[in-house]
Each structure stands twice: as C-alpha cells, then as structure tokens.
CSV table of C-alpha atoms in Angstrom, one decimal:
chain,number,residue,atom,x,y,z
A,182,UNK,CA,99.8,144.2,227.3
A,183,UNK,CA,97.6,143.1,224.6
A,184,UNK,CA,98.1,139.9,222.6
A,185,UNK,CA,97.7,140.1,219.0
A,186,UNK,CA,96.0,136.7,217.9
A,187,UNK,CA,95.6,135.5,214.4
A,188,UNK,CA,91.9,135.6,213.5
A,189,UNK,CA,89.8,133.2,211.6
A,190,UNK,CA,90.4,134.2,208.0
A,191,UNK,CA,88.0,131.6,206.2
A,192,UNK,CA,86.1,128.3,207.0
A,193,UNK,CA,88.3,125.4,206.7
A,194,UNK,CA,91.6,127.6,206.9
A,195,UNK,CA,93.5,126.7,209.9
A,196,UNK,CA,96.9,128.6,209.3
A,197,UNK,CA,98.5,131.3,207.1
A,198,UNK,CA,102.0,132.5,206.4
A,199,UNK,CA,103.6,135.7,207.8
A,200,UNK,CA,104.4,137.9,204.7
A,201,UNK,CA,105.9,141.0,206.4
A,202,UNK,CA,105.5,143.1,209.4
A,203,UNK,CA,104.6,146.7,208.8
A,204,UNK,CA,106.1,147.7,212.1
A,205,UNK,CA,109.2,146.9,214.0
A,206,UNK,CA,109.8,146.0,217.5
A,207,UNK,CA,109.8,149.4,219.6
A,208,UNK,CA,107.6,151.2,217.3
A,209,UNK,CA,104.4,152.8,218.1
A,210,UNK,CA,101.2,151.6,216.4
A,211,UNK,CA,97.5,153.1,216.5
A,212,UNK,CA,94.5,150.9,217.0
A,213,UNK,CA,93.3,149.5,213.7
A,214,UNK,CA,96.4,150.1,211.7
A,215,UNK,CA,97.8,147.2,209.6
A,216,UNK,CA,100.2,145.4,211.8
A,217,UNK,CA,101.3,142.1,209.9
A,218,UNK,CA,100.5,140.9,206.4
A,219,UNK,CA,99.4,137.4,206.1
A,220,UNK,CA,99.2,135.1,203.0
A,221,UNK,CA,96.8,132.4,202.4
A,222,UNK,CA,95.9,131.0,198.8
A,223,UNK,CA,95.3,133.8,196.6
A,224,UNK,CA,94.7,136.4,199.4
A,225,UNK,CA,96.7,138.7,201.5
A,226,UNK,CA,95.3,139.6,204.9
A,227,UNK,CA,96.6,142.5,207.0
A,228,UNK,CA,96.0,141.8,210.8
A,229,UNK,CA,94.9,145.0,212.5
A,230,UNK,CA,96.7,146.0,215.8
A,231,UNK,CA,93.9,145.4,218.4
A,232,UNK,CA,95.1,148.4,220.5
A,233,UNK,CA,97.3,151.4,220.4
A,234,UNK,CA,100.7,151.1,222.0
A,235,UNK,CA,104.2,149.9,221.3
A,236,UNK,CA,104.9,146.7,219.6
A,237,UNK,CA,107.3,144.8,222.0
A,238,UNK,CA,107.3,141.3,221.0
A,239,UNK,CA,106.9,139.3,217.6
A,240,UNK,CA,106.4,135.6,217.8
A,241,UNK,CA,106.4,134.6,214.0
A,242,UNK,CA,109.0,135.9,211.6
A,243,UNK,CA,108.5,136.5,208.0
A,244,UNK,CA,107.7,133.2,206.2
A,245,UNK,CA,106.7,131.4,209.0
A,246,UNK,CA,103.3,129.6,209.4
A,247,UNK,CA,101.1,130.4,211.9
A,248,UNK,CA,98.0,128.6,213.4
A,249,UNK,CA,94.5,130.7,213.4
A,250,UNK,CA,94.2,131.7,217.1
A,251,UNK,CA,97.9,131.7,217.6
A,252,UNK,CA,99.5,134.7,219.5
A,253,UNK,CA,101.5,136.5,216.8
A,254,UNK,CA,102.6,139.5,218.7
A,255,UNK,CA,102.4,141.6,222.0
A,256,UNK,CA,101.4,145.2,222.2
A,257,UNK,CA,102.3,147.3,225.3
A,258,UNK,CA,99.3,149.6,225.9
A,259,UNK,CA,100.5,153.2,226.9
B,286,UNK,CA,77.5,158.3,204.5
B,287,UNK,CA,76.3,157.5,201.1
B,288,UNK,CA,74.4,154.2,201.1
B,289,UNK,CA,75.3,153.1,197.6
B,290,UNK,CA,78.3,151.5,196.3
B,291,UNK,CA,80.0,153.7,193.6
B,292,UNK,CA,80.9,152.1,190.4
B,293,UNK,CA,83.5,153.6,188.0
B,294,UNK,CA,84.5,152.6,184.3
B,295,UNK,CA,87.9,154.0,184.2
B,296,UNK,CA,88.8,152.7,180.6
B,297,UNK,CA,92.5,152.2,179.7
B,298,UNK,CA,94.6,153.0,182.7
B,299,UNK,CA,98.1,152.8,184.0
B,300,UNK,CA,98.4,150.1,186.7
B,301,UNK,CA,100.3,152.3,189.3
B,302,UNK,CA,97.6,155.1,188.9
B,303,UNK,CA,94.8,152.6,189.5
B,304,UNK,CA,96.3,151.0,192.3
B,305,UNK,CA,96.9,154.4,193.9
B,306,UNK,CA,93.0,155.1,193.3
B,307,UNK,CA,92.2,151.5,194.9
B,308,UNK,CA,94.0,152.6,198.1
B,309,UNK,CA,92.0,155.9,197.9
B,310,UNK,CA,88.7,154.0,197.9
B,311,UNK,CA,89.9,151.6,200.6
B,312,UNK,CA,90.5,154.7,202.8
B,313,UNK,CA,87.1,156.0,202.0
B,314,UNK,CA,85.4,152.7,202.9
B,315,UNK,CA,87.7,152.2,206.0
B,316,UNK,CA,86.7,155.5,207.4
B,317,UNK,CA,83.0,154.6,206.7
B,318,UNK,CA,82.8,157.7,204.2
B,319,UNK,CA,81.6,155.2,201.5
B,320,UNK,CA,80.0,151.7,201.7
B,321,UNK,CA,82.0,150.3,198.8
B,322,UNK,CA,83.3,150.8,195.3
B,323,UNK,CA,83.6,148.7,192.1
B,324,UNK,CA,86.4,149.8,189.5
B,325,UNK,CA,86.3,148.6,186.0
B,326,UNK,CA,89.5,149.0,183.8
B,327,UNK,CA,91.8,147.8,181.1
B,328,UNK,CA,95.3,148.2,181.8
B,329,UNK,CA,98.2,149.1,179.8
B,330,UNK,CA,100.4,146.1,179.2
B,331,UNK,CA,102.0,145.1,182.7
B,332,UNK,CA,103.4,141.7,184.4
B,333,UNK,CA,102.6,142.0,188.2
B,334,UNK,CA,104.0,139.6,190.6
B,335,UNK,CA,101.8,139.0,193.8
B,336,UNK,CA,103.3,138.0,197.1
B,337,UNK,CA,103.9,134.4,196.0
B,338,UNK,CA,105.8,135.7,192.9
B,339,UNK,CA,108.7,134.0,191.6
B,340,UNK,CA,110.7,136.1,189.1
B,341,UNK,CA,111.7,132.8,187.4
B,342,UNK,CA,108.3,132.6,186.2
B,343,UNK,CA,108.9,135.4,183.7
B,344,UNK,CA,110.4,133.8,180.8
B,345,UNK,CA,111.9,136.8,179.1
B,346,UNK,CA,114.4,139.5,180.3
B,347,UNK,CA,113.2,142.6,182.0
B,348,UNK,CA,114.9,144.6,178.8
B,349,UNK,CA,112.8,142.5,176.2
B,350,UNK,CA,109.6,143.2,178.4
B,351,UNK,CA,110.6,146.8,178.2
B,352,UNK,CA,111.2,146.8,174.6
B,353,UNK,CA,107.7,145.1,174.1
B,354,UNK,CA,106.3,148.0,176.1
B,355,UNK,CA,105.4,145.9,179.2
B,356,UNK,CA,105.8,147.3,182.7
B,357,UNK,CA,106.9,145.1,185.6
B,358,UNK,CA,105.5,145.6,189.2
B,359,UNK,CA,105.5,143.8,192.5
B,360,UNK,CA,102.3,144.2,194.2
B,361,UNK,CA,100.6,143.3,197.5
B,362,UNK,CA,98.1,140.7,196.2
B,363,UNK,CA,98.2,137.0,196.8
B,364,UNK,CA,99.4,134.8,194.1
B,365,UNK,CA,102.4,134.7,191.4
B,366,UNK,CA,102.9,136.5,188.2
B,367,UNK,CA,100.1,137.6,185.8
B,368,UNK,CA,99.7,139.9,182.7
B,369,UNK,CA,97.3,142.7,182.4
B,370,UNK,CA,96.8,144.4,179.0
B,371,UNK,CA,94.2,146.1,176.8
B,372,UNK,CA,91.2,143.7,176.0
B,373,UNK,CA,91.3,142.1,179.5
B,374,UNK,CA,88.6,143.5,181.8
B,375,UNK,CA,90.0,143.9,185.3
B,376,UNK,CA,87.6,144.4,188.2
B,377,UNK,CA,88.4,145.7,191.5
B,378,UNK,CA,85.9,145.3,194.2
B,379,UNK,CA,86.4,147.6,197.2
B,380,UNK,CA,84.2,145.7,199.7
B,381,UNK,CA,83.8,145.8,203.3
B,382,UNK,CA,83.9,142.1,203.9
B,383,UNK,CA,82.6,142.6,207.4
B,384,UNK,CA,79.3,142.8,205.7
B,385,UNK,CA,79.9,139.8,203.6
B,386,UNK,CA,80.7,137.0,206.1
B,387,UNK,CA,84.4,137.8,206.9
B,388,UNK,CA,85.5,134.9,205.0
B,389,UNK,CA,88.3,135.2,202.5
B,390,UNK,CA,87.8,132.0,200.5
B,391,UNK,CA,84.0,132.4,200.7
B,392,UNK,CA,84.7,135.9,198.9
B,393,UNK,CA,86.9,134.0,196.4
B,394,UNK,CA,84.3,131.6,195.6
B,395,UNK,CA,81.7,134.3,195.3
B,396,UNK,CA,83.8,136.0,192.6
B,397,UNK,CA,84.2,132.8,190.8
B,398,UNK,CA,80.5,132.3,190.6
B,399,UNK,CA,80.1,135.9,189.4
B,400,UNK,CA,82.6,135.1,186.5
B,401,UNK,CA,81.3,131.9,185.6
B,402,UNK,CA,77.7,133.3,185.3
B,403,UNK,CA,78.8,136.3,183.4
B,404,UNK,CA,80.4,133.8,180.9
B,405,UNK,CA,77.5,131.6,180.7
B,406,UNK,CA,75.5,134.6,179.6
B,407,UNK,CA,77.9,134.9,176.6
B,408,UNK,CA,77.4,131.0,176.0
B,409,UNK,CA,80.7,130.1,177.5
B,410,UNK,CA,80.7,127.0,179.8
B,411,UNK,CA,83.3,127.4,182.5
B,412,UNK,CA,84.3,125.9,186.0
B,413,UNK,CA,86.7,126.1,188.7
B,414,UNK,CA,88.7,122.8,189.6
B,415,UNK,CA,88.8,121.8,193.0
B,416,UNK,CA,91.8,123.2,194.8
B,417,UNK,CA,92.3,125.9,192.4
B,418,UNK,CA,91.4,129.7,192.5
B,419,UNK,CA,90.2,131.1,189.3
B,420,UNK,CA,87.9,130.1,186.4
B,421,UNK,CA,88.7,127.7,183.5
B,422,UNK,CA,87.1,126.6,180.4
B,423,UNK,CA,87.9,123.4,178.6
B,424,UNK,CA,90.4,125.4,176.5
B,425,UNK,CA,92.4,126.8,179.4
B,426,UNK,CA,92.3,129.3,182.2
B,427,UNK,CA,90.1,132.3,181.1
B,428,UNK,CA,90.1,134.5,184.5
B,429,UNK,CA,92.4,134.9,187.3
B,430,UNK,CA,91.7,136.3,191.1
B,431,UNK,CA,94.3,137.7,193.4
B,432,UNK,CA,92.9,139.9,196.5
B,433,UNK,CA,94.2,141.7,199.5
B,434,UNK,CA,92.5,142.7,202.6
B,435,UNK,CA,93.1,145.4,205.1
B,436,UNK,CA,90.7,145.8,208.2
B,437,UNK,CA,88.5,143.5,206.2
B,438,UNK,CA,88.2,145.9,203.1
B,439,UNK,CA,88.9,144.0,200.0
B,440,UNK,CA,91.0,145.5,197.1
B,441,UNK,CA,92.7,144.0,194.2
B,442,UNK,CA,90.4,141.8,192.3
B,443,UNK,CA,90.0,139.8,189.1
B,444,UNK,CA,90.6,139.7,185.6
B,445,UNK,CA,88.7,138.2,182.5
B,446,UNK,CA,90.3,137.6,179.3
B,447,UNK,CA,88.0,139.1,176.8
B,448,UNK,CA,89.7,140.3,173.9
B,449,UNK,CA,93.4,140.7,175.0
B,450,UNK,CA,96.2,139.2,173.0
B,451,UNK,CA,97.2,135.9,174.5
B,452,UNK,CA,100.7,136.0,173.0
B,453,UNK,CA,101.6,138.1,175.9
B,454,UNK,CA,101.0,135.1,178.4
B,455,UNK,CA,103.7,133.0,176.6
B,456,UNK,CA,106.2,135.2,178.1
B,457,UNK,CA,105.2,134.0,181.7
B,458,UNK,CA,104.1,131.0,183.6
B,459,UNK,CA,101.0,132.4,184.5
B,460,UNK,CA,100.2,132.3,188.4
B,461,UNK,CA,103.3,130.1,188.5
B,462,UNK,CA,101.7,127.2,186.8
B,463,UNK,CA,103.9,126.0,184.1
B,464,UNK,CA,101.8,124.1,181.6
B,465,UNK,CA,98.9,126.1,181.9
B,466,UNK,CA,97.1,127.1,178.9
B,467,UNK,CA,95.3,130.5,178.8
B,468,UNK,CA,92.4,131.4,176.7
B,469,UNK,CA,90.0,134.3,176.1
B,470,UNK,CA,86.3,134.8,175.5
B,471,UNK,CA,87.1,135.9,171.9
B,472,UNK,CA,89.2,132.9,171.3
B,473,UNK,CA,86.5,130.7,172.7
B,474,UNK,CA,83.4,132.1,170.8
B,475,UNK,CA,85.3,133.0,167.7
B,476,UNK,CA,84.3,136.7,167.9
B,477,UNK,CA,85.2,139.9,169.6
B,478,UNK,CA,83.5,140.5,173.1
B,479,UNK,CA,81.5,143.4,173.7
B,480,UNK,CA,83.2,144.9,176.7
B,481,UNK,CA,80.3,147.1,177.7
B,482,UNK,CA,77.8,144.0,178.0
B,483,UNK,CA,80.3,142.1,179.9
B,484,UNK,CA,80.7,144.8,182.5
B,485,UNK,CA,77.0,145.0,182.8
B,486,UNK,CA,76.7,141.3,183.4
B,487,UNK,CA,79.5,141.2,185.9
B,488,UNK,CA,78.1,144.3,187.8
B,489,UNK,CA,74.7,142.6,187.7
B,490,UNK,CA,75.7,139.3,189.0
B,491,UNK,CA,78.1,141.5,191.7
B,492,UNK,CA,74.8,143.1,193.0
B,493,UNK,CA,73.1,139.7,193.4
B,494,UNK,CA,75.9,138.0,195.1
B,495,UNK,CA,76.9,140.7,197.6
B,496,UNK,CA,73.3,142.3,197.9
B,497,UNK,CA,74.5,145.8,197.1
B,498,UNK,CA,73.4,148.6,194.5
B,499,UNK,CA,76.3,149.8,192.3
B,500,UNK,CA,75.7,153.5,191.1
B,501,UNK,CA,77.9,155.9,189.5
B,502,UNK,CA,78.6,158.8,192.2
B,503,UNK,CA,76.3,161.7,192.4
B,504,UNK,CA,78.9,164.2,192.0
B,505,UNK,CA,82.7,164.6,192.1
B,506,UNK,CA,84.8,167.8,192.8
B,507,UNK,CA,87.9,166.1,191.3
B,508,UNK,CA,88.2,163.6,188.4
B,509,UNK,CA,89.6,160.0,189.3
B,510,UNK,CA,92.6,161.0,187.2
B,511,UNK,CA,93.3,164.1,189.2
B,512,UNK,CA,92.7,162.1,192.5
B,513,UNK,CA,95.3,159.3,191.5
B,514,UNK,CA,97.8,161.9,190.3
B,515,UNK,CA,97.4,163.7,193.7
B,516,UNK,CA,98.0,160.5,195.7
B,517,UNK,CA,101.0,159.5,193.5
B,518,UNK,CA,102.6,162.9,193.8
B,519,UNK,CA,102.1,163.0,197.4
B,520,UNK,CA,104.3,159.9,197.9
C-alpha cells in the first residue's frame, strides 16, 4: 500500500480544494499519471500517482478542502 | 534532449487548437524530449471558464455570444471566466517548475513581475494589489493569469490586453469580479501597441526571470497547425 499525500504546492499555502479525481476506486494507474486535480488561487495542480497499482481508497471528495501533508488516497501496489 | 526552450509565435489561433498544442508540448517536456516551450498567440473571440468558473458571470446568453462570433469553453486552468480575442497577447509558458522552485505562487508572482516590467518598458505603470492575481493599472485590470500544472509542468498562462476591443469584457464579470474595470495598453497609452515589440519584451523578461534561453526550433517535420490538427482528430 502506498499513501498519496498532498505535497507542498507553494510557500504559505497550507490547503487546496479537490477539483476532481482522474481515476475511480478500483482502477489501475501508472506511476506519475495525474491522479487528482487540486485547486488553489489561480492554479490547478495535478497530483501525480506516487506508484503504479490500483486506486483502493479516496479520502477527500470533490469540493473538499485538504491540508498539505494529508493523506488523500491509497494505492495498492501490485 | 535539446537544451533550449522553444519559442513559437502562432499568430491568430483557434483556442481549442492551441490547447491541443499546449498538451503536446507538456508531453514533450514530461518525457524530457524538450526543456520547455513558450507559445505566443492571439485567439479568435472566446469566453473561457476556469475551474472556479460560474456561468452567471457571463452576462449574455450563449445564443447571443454565438451571434457575436464568440466561442465558449470550460477549461482546466484555475480561475473564473475571461475573454480572449484579437489584439490580446496570450502567452503560454510550458515550463518544468521542478527547475523553478516547485512553488505555484512564486511562479504566479514571477509572471506578474514579467508583465509589470514589460508594461513599464512601454511607459505604463502597473502593479499587483495584495491578495490578487493579475496586473492592474490605475485605470483597471490590464493582464490576467490562470495556470495549470501536471507533474510540475506548467501550461495555460497569461493574457495582456494590448489592442483588444474592451467591449467584449462588458459581456462578463471578468474573473468573477463584479465591478472590475478592464483596460488595455492601447487605451492607457492612447495609441496602438506594437505587438512584435511587446512579445520581445515579454520573452526577454521571461528569460531573465527563469534563467532560460528561448529560441525558435532548429527544424520541424510538421507544422504546428498539422500537429494540433493531428491531436484533435485523434481524440
């Protein structure tokens, strides 16, 4: 299992809003692919999948605010 | 991999075609086949809605927009609604932000500085009010920014109102701001802007800010229009 963590996006920015998930639970994803789009100020930021595997858990739904460093998803590594 | 950042002056383009081209360049930078790219263009008239876009910020009907020849599109940049049209210089930096501090807000502030310095060269004083993104003169907002990032590669970018017809902005609440006054370089300085010169200034300050060398591609087996058509047709 690999946790997907919201990375630091900018100095002084401690949270971002989930715009949408590029993948659904149960779908396979390749390492580095855009997994979830986050919104902050005038920017959208796509969080890349940290590992290849199956997306098994999403911790934050679309429109929800997430803190930098929070777990946002879990990928089951094959 | 080529060490230079490619610079392209696309002229007047269809928004969808140029968006496809941006994604093509994002792919090249992601796969390390290119260090980066800078695209200059002017778009045919279009209202684009960013991820925070609210349709009520468009003050005319879609049918009316169509009758004025204005396209409408939802896009994956940050921000609300904006207008693009002839006479507005749109710049798309496709940069790897891993080489530029990996900080979205710093990137936005650097772009604002590039715009402010370029306007200053034309004798137009401008500024960024605290807490806002974009560039203003005392007559109103003159440049807008909306970006997207994928694997720390930037796309979308910024637009500077040079000679654009400002009446289009009366049809929207630009960036969702209700009482926002929009201005242009032409209106501020009282004469038409030399777009070639403006592009030179912007390219120069981008090189300075990002420590890159922008140069036209050495050779290309396909034209940019052919590439973007190929991408659009394969969808």
